[in-house]
Structures are given as C-alpha cells and as structure tokens.
Tab-separated table of C-alpha atoms in Angstrom:
chain	number	residue	atom	x	y	z
A	18	MET	CA	98.283	3.099	1.931
A	19	MET	CA	96.738	6.389	0.856
A	20	LYS	CA	96.911	9.080	3.546
A	21	ALA	CA	93.627	11.000	4.342
A	22	THR	CA	93.348	14.414	2.729
A	23	ASN	CA	91.171	17.345	3.729
A	24	GLY	CA	88.698	16.520	1.027
A	25	GLY	CA	89.075	19.898	-0.570
A	26	ALA	CA	91.233	21.345	-3.432
A	27	PRO	CA	94.608	19.654	-3.932
A	28	LEU	CA	97.718	21.343	-2.377
A	29	LEU	CA	99.293	21.352	-5.785
A	30	GLU	CA	97.764	21.075	-9.127
A	31	VAL	CA	99.918	21.113	-12.404
A	32	ARG	CA	97.898	21.830	-15.548
A	33	ASN	CA	99.329	21.317	-19.153
A	34	LEU	CA	102.859	22.267	-17.900
A	35	ARG	CA	105.450	22.925	-20.611
A	36	ARG	CA	109.104	23.770	-20.400
A	37	PHE	CA	111.069	24.097	-23.773
A	38	PHE	CA	114.751	24.960	-24.024
A	39	PRO	CA	115.737	26.883	-27.413
A	40	ILE	CA	118.397	25.326	-29.558
A	41	ARG	CA	120.504	28.115	-31.145
A	42	LYS	CA	122.900	28.004	-33.969
A	43	GLY	CA	124.946	30.270	-36.144
A	44	LEU	CA	126.816	33.592	-35.565
A	45	LEU	CA	123.474	35.429	-34.728
A	46	ARG	CA	122.477	32.570	-32.309
A	47	ARG	CA	119.054	32.039	-34.204
A	48	VAL	CA	116.573	29.763	-32.705
A	49	VAL	CA	116.429	26.598	-35.052
A	50	GLY	CA	114.545	24.258	-32.591
A	51	GLN	CA	113.299	23.351	-29.130
A	52	VAL	CA	114.176	20.775	-26.612
A	53	ARG	CA	110.796	19.691	-25.188
A	54	ALA	CA	112.113	18.889	-21.689
A	55	VAL	CA	108.627	18.969	-20.084
A	56	ASP	CA	105.840	18.448	-22.772
A	57	ASP	CA	102.336	19.168	-21.586
A	58	ILE	CA	101.980	17.371	-18.271
A	59	SER	CA	99.192	17.448	-15.625
A	60	PHE	CA	98.939	15.978	-12.139
A	61	HIS	CA	97.835	16.863	-8.670
A	62	ILE	CA	99.164	16.158	-5.123
A	63	ASN	CA	96.645	16.107	-2.190
A	64	ARG	CA	97.600	17.704	1.137
A	65	GLY	CA	99.639	15.204	3.284
A	66	GLU	CA	100.454	12.578	0.600
A	67	THR	CA	103.539	11.746	-1.400
A	68	LEU	CA	103.601	11.724	-5.118
A	69	SER	CA	106.715	10.196	-6.633
A	70	LEU	CA	107.841	11.308	-10.136
A	71	VAL	CA	109.902	8.504	-11.691
A	72	GLY	CA	111.701	7.858	-15.080
A	73	GLU	CA	114.930	7.456	-16.762
A	74	SER	CA	117.646	10.191	-16.439
A	75	GLY	CA	116.824	13.079	-18.824
A	76	CYS	CA	113.084	12.407	-18.938
A	77	GLY	CA	112.248	15.879	-17.440
A	78	LYS	CA	111.634	14.988	-13.592
A	79	THR	CA	114.026	17.636	-12.237
A	80	THR	CA	112.956	20.267	-14.757
A	81	THR	CA	109.341	19.747	-13.587
A	82	ALA	CA	110.401	20.111	-9.975
A	83	ARG	CA	112.307	23.332	-10.701
A	84	CYS	CA	109.267	24.734	-12.747
A	85	ILE	CA	107.109	23.952	-9.904
A	86	LEU	CA	109.341	25.887	-7.494
A	87	ARG	CA	109.877	28.573	-10.085
A	88	ALA	CA	113.611	28.089	-10.150
A	89	LEU	CA	112.684	27.844	-13.982
A	90	LYS	CA	109.937	29.699	-15.387
A	91	PRO	CA	107.557	27.454	-17.381
A	92	THR	CA	107.049	28.057	-21.082
A	93	ALA	CA	103.287	27.376	-20.718
A	94	GLY	CA	100.750	25.887	-18.294
A	95	GLU	CA	99.697	26.480	-14.709
A	96	VAL	CA	101.145	25.628	-11.365
A	97	ARG	CA	98.218	26.078	-8.845
A	98	PHE	CA	99.164	26.130	-5.246
A	99	GLN	CA	96.940	26.299	-2.286
A	100	THR	CA	98.514	28.655	0.204
A	101	ALA	CA	98.350	28.531	4.002
A	102	ALA	CA	95.433	31.033	3.965
A	103	GLY	CA	93.375	28.734	1.609
A	104	ALA	CA	93.663	30.831	-1.504
A	105	VAL	CA	94.767	28.962	-4.779
A	106	VAL	CA	97.469	30.886	-6.672
A	107	ASP	CA	99.072	30.136	-10.072
A	108	THR	CA	102.615	30.458	-9.203
A	109	ALA	CA	103.784	29.598	-12.893
A	110	ASN	CA	102.521	32.953	-14.181
A	111	LEU	CA	103.353	35.330	-11.183
A	112	PRO	CA	106.067	37.811	-11.841
A	113	LYS	CA	109.266	37.310	-9.904
A	114	THR	CA	108.604	40.174	-7.639
A	115	ALA	CA	105.459	38.589	-6.419
A	116	LEU	CA	106.769	35.179	-5.567
A	117	LYS	CA	108.573	35.859	-2.324
A	118	PRO	CA	105.371	35.497	-0.236
A	119	PHE	CA	105.091	31.842	-1.424
A	120	ARG	CA	108.751	30.897	-1.329
A	121	HIS	CA	108.653	29.817	2.321
A	122	GLN	CA	105.594	27.524	1.646
A	123	MET	CA	107.483	25.515	-0.957
A	124	GLN	CA	111.045	24.177	-0.341
A	125	MET	CA	113.373	21.756	-1.767
A	126	ILE	CA	115.802	18.935	-0.716
A	127	PHE	CA	118.546	18.520	-3.158
A	128	GLN	CA	120.079	15.420	-4.506
A	129	ASP	CA	123.835	15.811	-3.538
A	130	PRO	CA	124.453	16.601	0.108
A	131	PHE	CA	128.095	17.112	-0.578
A	132	SER	CA	127.517	20.016	-2.961
A	133	SER	CA	124.315	21.516	-1.756
A	134	LEU	CA	125.797	22.834	1.503
A	135	ASN	CA	128.265	25.813	1.585
A	136	PRO	CA	131.561	24.359	2.823
A	137	ARG	CA	132.498	27.933	4.293
A	138	MET	CA	129.313	28.266	6.461
A	139	THR	CA	128.683	26.599	9.692
A	140	VAL	CA	125.583	24.345	10.199
A	141	PHE	CA	124.040	27.247	12.080
A	142	ASP	CA	124.454	29.615	9.326
A	143	ILE	CA	123.249	27.100	6.798
A	144	ILE	CA	120.050	26.358	8.505
A	145	ALA	CA	119.550	29.913	9.699
A	146	GLU	CA	119.940	31.612	6.268
A	147	PRO	CA	116.395	31.258	5.235
A	148	LEU	CA	115.233	32.500	8.653
A	149	LEU	CA	117.403	35.549	8.247
A	150	ALA	CA	116.144	36.181	4.775
A	151	SER	CA	112.569	35.913	5.848
A	152	GLY	CA	113.010	38.638	8.432
A	153	MET	CA	114.076	36.831	11.653
A	154	LYS	CA	116.721	39.405	12.729
A	155	ASP	CA	117.172	38.165	16.428
A	156	ARG	CA	120.154	35.913	16.638
A	157	ASP	CA	118.976	34.201	19.866
A	158	GLU	CA	115.628	33.470	18.164
A	159	ARG	CA	117.401	31.926	15.204
A	160	ARG	CA	119.546	29.849	17.358
A	161	ARG	CA	116.600	28.451	19.340
A	162	ARG	CA	114.911	27.621	15.974
A	163	VAL	CA	118.089	25.897	14.572
A	164	GLU	CA	118.364	23.882	17.748
A	165	ASN	CA	114.732	22.593	17.385
A	166	LEU	CA	115.270	21.826	13.650
A	167	LEU	CA	118.485	19.864	14.454
A	168	GLU	CA	116.632	17.779	17.084
A	169	LEU	CA	113.869	17.298	14.594
A	170	VAL	CA	116.173	15.639	12.058
A	171	ARG	CA	117.823	13.694	14.834
A	172	LEU	CA	121.024	15.626	15.136
A	173	ARG	CA	122.608	17.061	18.311
A	174	PRO	CA	122.207	20.870	18.761
A	175	GLU	CA	125.977	21.231	19.554
A	176	PHE	CA	126.733	20.367	16.007
A	177	MET	CA	125.588	23.801	14.751
A	178	GLY	CA	129.117	25.249	15.129
A	179	ARG	CA	130.653	22.732	12.859
A	180	PHE	CA	131.337	22.857	9.092
A	181	PRO	CA	129.943	20.453	6.563
A	182	HIS	CA	133.184	18.509	6.011
A	183	ALA	CA	132.841	17.138	9.556
A	184	PHE	CA	129.790	15.154	8.738
A	185	SER	CA	128.873	11.939	6.773
A	186	GLY	CA	126.704	12.065	3.701
A	187	GLY	CA	123.579	10.955	5.650
A	188	GLN	CA	124.248	13.750	8.346
A	189	ARG	CA	124.639	16.251	5.654
A	190	GLN	CA	121.420	15.336	3.990
A	191	ARG	CA	119.733	15.663	7.602
A	192	ILE	CA	121.189	19.218	7.621
A	193	GLY	CA	119.692	19.858	4.074
A	194	ILE	CA	116.297	18.645	5.444
A	195	ALA	CA	116.476	20.781	8.491
A	196	ARG	CA	117.171	23.904	6.173
A	197	ALA	CA	114.175	22.871	3.990
A	198	LEU	CA	111.945	22.802	7.117
A	199	ALA	CA	113.163	26.068	8.647
A	200	LEU	CA	110.270	28.113	7.347
A	201	ASN	CA	107.552	25.638	8.044
A	202	PRO	CA	106.673	24.697	4.334
A	203	SER	CA	103.539	22.722	3.509
A	204	LEU	CA	105.208	21.228	0.188
A	205	ILE	CA	108.633	19.769	0.009
A	206	VAL	CA	110.134	18.855	-3.371
A	207	ALA	CA	112.725	16.180	-2.823
A	208	ASP	CA	114.994	15.750	-5.979
A	209	GLU	CA	116.438	12.306	-5.555
A	210	PRO	CA	117.363	12.953	-1.946
A	211	VAL	CA	118.878	9.435	-1.114
A	212	SER	CA	120.601	8.653	-4.624
A	213	ALA	CA	124.062	9.716	-3.489
A	214	LEU	CA	123.788	7.894	-0.138
A	215	ASP	CA	124.854	4.308	0.772
A	216	VAL	CA	121.809	1.854	0.826
A	217	SER	CA	121.810	1.591	4.689
A	218	VAL	CA	121.709	5.433	5.030
A	219	GLN	CA	119.036	5.651	2.459
A	220	ALA	CA	116.644	3.688	4.564
A	221	GLN	CA	117.301	6.049	7.614
A	222	ILE	CA	116.703	9.136	5.602
A	223	LEU	CA	113.485	7.733	4.158
A	224	ASN	CA	112.218	6.763	7.461
A	225	LEU	CA	113.111	10.189	8.744
A	226	MET	CA	111.152	11.731	6.010
A	227	LEU	CA	108.063	9.521	6.754
A	228	ASP	CA	108.247	10.435	10.451
A	229	LEU	CA	108.508	14.152	9.610
A	230	GLN	CA	105.518	13.879	7.264
A	231	ASP	CA	103.444	12.415	10.158
A	232	GLU	CA	104.673	14.933	12.722
A	233	LEU	CA	104.358	18.164	10.541
A	234	GLY	CA	101.731	17.167	7.997
A	235	LEU	CA	104.144	17.640	5.100
A	236	THR	CA	103.370	16.981	1.451
A	237	TYR	CA	106.070	15.520	-0.756
A	238	LEU	CA	106.763	15.592	-4.539
A	239	PHE	CA	109.582	12.849	-4.525
A	240	VAL	CA	111.623	12.819	-7.631
A	241	ALA	CA	113.449	9.447	-8.113
A	242	HIS	CA	114.685	6.746	-10.456
A	243	ASP	CA	114.875	3.859	-8.059
A	244	LEU	CA	111.487	2.173	-7.906
A	245	SER	CA	112.419	0.206	-4.910
A	246	VAL	CA	112.823	3.516	-2.921
A	247	VAL	CA	109.561	4.799	-4.485
A	248	LYS	CA	107.646	1.765	-3.176
A	249	HIS	CA	108.767	2.445	0.310
A	250	ILE	CA	107.671	6.095	0.497
A	251	SER	CA	104.982	6.801	-2.109
A	252	ASP	CA	101.321	6.996	-1.936
A	253	ARG	CA	100.951	7.624	-5.693
A	254	VAL	CA	103.505	7.381	-8.482
A	255	ALA	CA	103.642	9.282	-11.799
A	256	VAL	CA	105.747	7.790	-14.581
A	257	MET	CA	107.499	10.133	-17.107
A	258	TYR	CA	109.033	9.391	-20.457
A	259	VAL	CA	110.621	12.046	-22.722
A	260	GLY	CA	108.883	14.968	-21.062
A	261	LYS	CA	105.510	13.367	-20.874
A	262	ILE	CA	103.672	11.588	-18.052
A	263	VAL	CA	102.575	8.071	-19.142
A	264	GLU	CA	100.912	6.583	-16.071
A	265	ILE	CA	99.729	7.627	-12.768
A	266	ALA	CA	98.296	5.313	-10.058
A	267	GLU	CA	98.324	4.420	-6.415
A	268	THR	CA	101.692	2.723	-5.464
A	269	LYS	CA	100.211	-0.788	-4.835
A	270	GLN	CA	98.095	-0.724	-8.033
A	271	LEU	CA	101.086	0.419	-10.197
A	272	PHE	CA	103.482	-2.092	-8.742
A	273	ASN	CA	101.090	-5.059	-9.204
A	274	ALA	CA	99.298	-4.171	-12.356
A	275	PRO	CA	101.008	-1.470	-14.559
A	276	SER	CA	98.982	-0.558	-17.649
A	277	HIS	CA	101.811	1.168	-19.684
A	278	PRO	CA	104.614	-0.889	-21.272
A	279	TYR	CA	107.273	1.560	-20.077
A	280	THR	CA	106.057	1.202	-16.588
A	281	GLU	CA	106.298	-2.609	-17.063
A	282	ALA	CA	109.931	-2.299	-18.237
A	283	LEU	CA	110.865	-0.056	-15.188
A	284	LEU	CA	109.242	-2.533	-12.809
A	285	SER	CA	111.194	-5.482	-14.356
A	286	ALA	CA	114.451	-3.710	-13.462
A	287	VAL	CA	113.636	-3.578	-9.705
A	288	PRO	CA	116.203	-5.768	-7.863
A	289	LYS	CA	114.780	-9.235	-6.736
A	290	PRO	CA	116.167	-11.457	-4.059
A	291	ASP	CA	115.529	-14.624	-5.956
A	292	PRO	CA	118.286	-15.026	-8.744
A	293	ARG	CA	115.907	-17.291	-10.778
A	294	LEU	CA	113.814	-14.165	-11.550
A	295	ARG	CA	116.720	-12.216	-13.155
A	296	SER	CA	115.908	-13.310	-16.625
A	297	GLU	CA	112.507	-11.771	-16.414
A	298	ARG	CA	114.008	-8.355	-16.913
A	299	ILE	CA	112.725	-6.454	-20.014
A	300	VAL	CA	115.437	-4.851	-21.991
A	301	LEU	CA	114.023	-2.164	-24.203
A	302	LYS	CA	115.234	-1.890	-27.729
A	303	GLY	CA	116.702	1.179	-29.287
A	304	GLU	CA	117.386	4.636	-27.618
A	305	VAL	CA	115.540	7.061	-25.572
A	306	ALA	CA	113.739	9.449	-27.907
A	307	ASP	CA	115.432	12.811	-28.552
A	308	PRO	CA	113.267	15.421	-26.987
A	309	ALA	CA	114.412	17.954	-29.568
A	310	GLN	CA	113.088	15.587	-32.289
A	311	PRO	CA	110.539	13.338	-30.643
A	312	PRO	CA	108.830	10.590	-32.820
A	313	SER	CA	105.372	11.009	-34.084
A	314	GLY	CA	102.370	9.510	-32.248
A	315	CYS	CA	103.392	7.830	-28.933
A	316	TYR	CA	106.886	8.868	-27.890
A	317	PHE	CA	107.608	5.376	-26.624
A	318	HIS	CA	106.439	3.409	-29.782
A	319	PRO	CA	109.929	2.909	-31.242
A	320	ARG	CA	110.839	0.847	-28.161
A	321	CYS	CA	107.448	-0.682	-27.522
A	322	ALA	CA	106.835	-4.464	-28.148
A	323	TYR	CA	103.218	-3.817	-28.194
A	324	ALA	CA	103.079	-0.988	-30.775
A	325	ILE	CA	100.486	-1.040	-33.505
A	326	ASP	CA	100.203	1.371	-36.552
A	327	ARG	CA	97.909	3.727	-34.475
A	328	CYS	CA	100.786	4.221	-31.888
A	329	ARG	CA	103.031	5.533	-34.607
A	330	THR	CA	100.745	8.258	-35.874
A	331	GLU	CA	98.399	9.245	-32.956
A	332	THR	CA	99.329	10.740	-29.629
A	333	PRO	CA	97.735	8.717	-26.851
A	334	PRO	CA	95.787	11.002	-24.372
A	335	LEU	CA	95.972	10.406	-20.625
A	336	GLU	CA	92.788	8.539	-19.814
A	337	GLU	CA	91.454	7.052	-16.590
A	338	ILE	CA	91.038	3.342	-17.043
A	339	ARG	CA	90.065	2.668	-13.486
A	340	PRO	CA	89.473	4.938	-10.497
A	341	GLY	CA	92.587	6.859	-9.660
A	342	HIS	CA	94.560	5.055	-12.339
A	343	VAL	CA	95.295	7.064	-15.571
A	344	VAL	CA	97.525	5.942	-18.507
A	345	ALA	CA	98.485	7.294	-21.984
A	346	CYS	CA	98.380	4.085	-23.997
A	347	HIS	CA	96.173	3.181	-26.840
A	348	ARG	CA	96.187	-0.507	-25.865
A	349	ALA	CA	96.030	-0.026	-22.126
A	350	ARG	CA	92.633	-1.814	-21.960
A	351	GLU	CA	93.552	-4.810	-24.074
A	352	ILE	CA	97.144	-5.826	-23.110
A	353	GLU	CA	97.972	-7.586	-19.814
A	354	LEU	CA	101.356	-6.452	-18.361
A	355	LYS	CA	103.285	-7.911	-15.466
A	356	GLY	CA	103.784	-6.068	-12.251
A	357	VAL	CA	106.486	-6.873	-9.570
A	358	GLU	CA	104.283	-9.397	-7.788
A	359	ALA	CA	103.312	-11.149	-11.016
A	360	GLN	CA	106.967	-11.505	-11.862
A	361	ARG	CA	107.886	-12.983	-8.539
A	362	ALA	CA	105.028	-15.616	-8.970
A	363	VAL	CA	106.540	-16.921	-12.391
C-alpha cells in the first residue's frame, strides 16, 4: 500500500542521470570507448516511501545508488535532494568540498555485513565513528547515542564492547543499520542488504527496516535482484536493464500486470509454491547486452519475443501508460503480459 507523502516536492528526484566509465587501451591509455553503466535514467522517491531498483547483476543498480550518494560522480544529469530545511539541492553537480553538510542526510546500508564492518573496531567504535566525524566530541554523549541505536535495531547495549566476529550475519547487518541511522538521515540507500543472509534472517531484517521506517519516517531506495523480497518491502518498483529504466509502477500493479517483456521474464522467475507452475518460467534467449556496445533501438530487443522492426531501430521513450505506471516499450499498449497472479491462475 502506498504510504502517504507530504504532497510537496519529492525527497529525491533523479533527472537524466548518466555514469560512463572510459575504456582505455594502448601504451598511452587512450580512451577508445565508454561503458554506459547508467544511461539516461530518471525517477523520483517521495518522502516516507520505498522505491526498489531491480534488475540482473551488472544492469547498473549499484552504480546508480553510488551516484546518488556521490560515492561516484555522475557523468551527467541531476540528483535533486530535498534537505531537512526544505531546500532542493542538486548534489550531483556540487563540488566535493560542498557535500559534507548533506552527507548525514543520506546514508547507505551495504550488501555484505561480513566485509562492511571493520574487524579491528568494536561495535561502539563502528557506530560512533560517524558521530565523531560530525563533531560529537563528548564520549559519554556518543555512548548514550550508541546505546539508543543498538536498542533501536533490537540489539543489547552491552554488545557495544564486542568485535564483529562475535556476531552472526543478521546481527552484523543490524549493526550496519545502526551505523547508517547514527546521524538521523532522511534517505537510506540499501544496496541488497539481505542478499548475503539466510532466508529466515532476511525476513527479520526486512521487518526491522519496515518498523524503523514507521518509527523514524525513513525513505528507502532499496536495491535488489530478488523480486520476492521486493514485493514485501516496496511501495513502487523501478526495473533496470543495461543501464536504462524500462518500467516503474506501484508494486501491486507491476506484479499483477507488467507492461515490459523484461519485467514479465523477471516475474516468471519468482519462486512459486506450486510445482505445476515451474514450467511457466520465461527463459530469455541470448546474452545480456554489452553496455560498452549496446544494440541499436531498444536494448532488450535481441532477447525479446515481442520485438518488431521498430524495436530494432528506434529507442523507446519512458511513457506513462496509466496513472503512476511508466514503461519504455513500443508495444506496451498492444501486448498483454502475465504477472505473478496471472501465472498462478494458469
């Protein structure tokens, strides 16, 4: 169900974002091409909602997340962020020296809780590090804040003196979440935060994130490839393919009635409890397009069962086909695709 927003400007608005990586060859390392990791994408996230960014490995999801946080500088485009004071700032084009005031308002939860925590630091030092960097010099004040954060993520405060090796994967990810919350951010970018965890622990972390969203009014950009996870946590879903967004819709709409053939194929891979439905999976032909040499027209057309001549020559724009549902497909209004519910009814 879509969460209520403040009715004003989106908390985050991405406009025509691009991130290309140069390909260098030869003794002089001349640029001979570009890897189009993120290729002209636009979307927005309203305050208090969760937008999930999904797609195959290598499609540009993590690069998009890092550009939003300015861990990578975009090649082109805008990342318009609404600050706590209400001002809208394009963080993509700010110089590095001007970014610090906005860092505490945008934080990240990393994918691997086993490598994202420094094994030589205690839990207290890990969580308190951003507090110290932001100017909280009083150690007792930091200790009180760390205690509150550990309780917030359902860990005992006495754990703060231990090292990461003493914790399970789920507990380590809770520590990572506490670190991300230390500076009271409004936007959390979660880069596949449960993919390295056991299935039972995944549910616990997702439920914790939902509880924290309700308690603290957080906004999430949730990067994932597992659509069963996405369905549980998302308000809206954006589907990426080879650096481009091909479809954005509310979660229920996208799962029940997708409008892009690539989305249909992804949904067909969602595990189903009925073994009779396993034959319904759509196996895409060919290989994922090379982002250094993408095909002409629609990037997906070499693997698409619905492609026509127009798809091979003309790039489809991202168009709204119904309220809140946009898709980049020339045939979106004329083909009928199967969603998860439709597949179960077969």
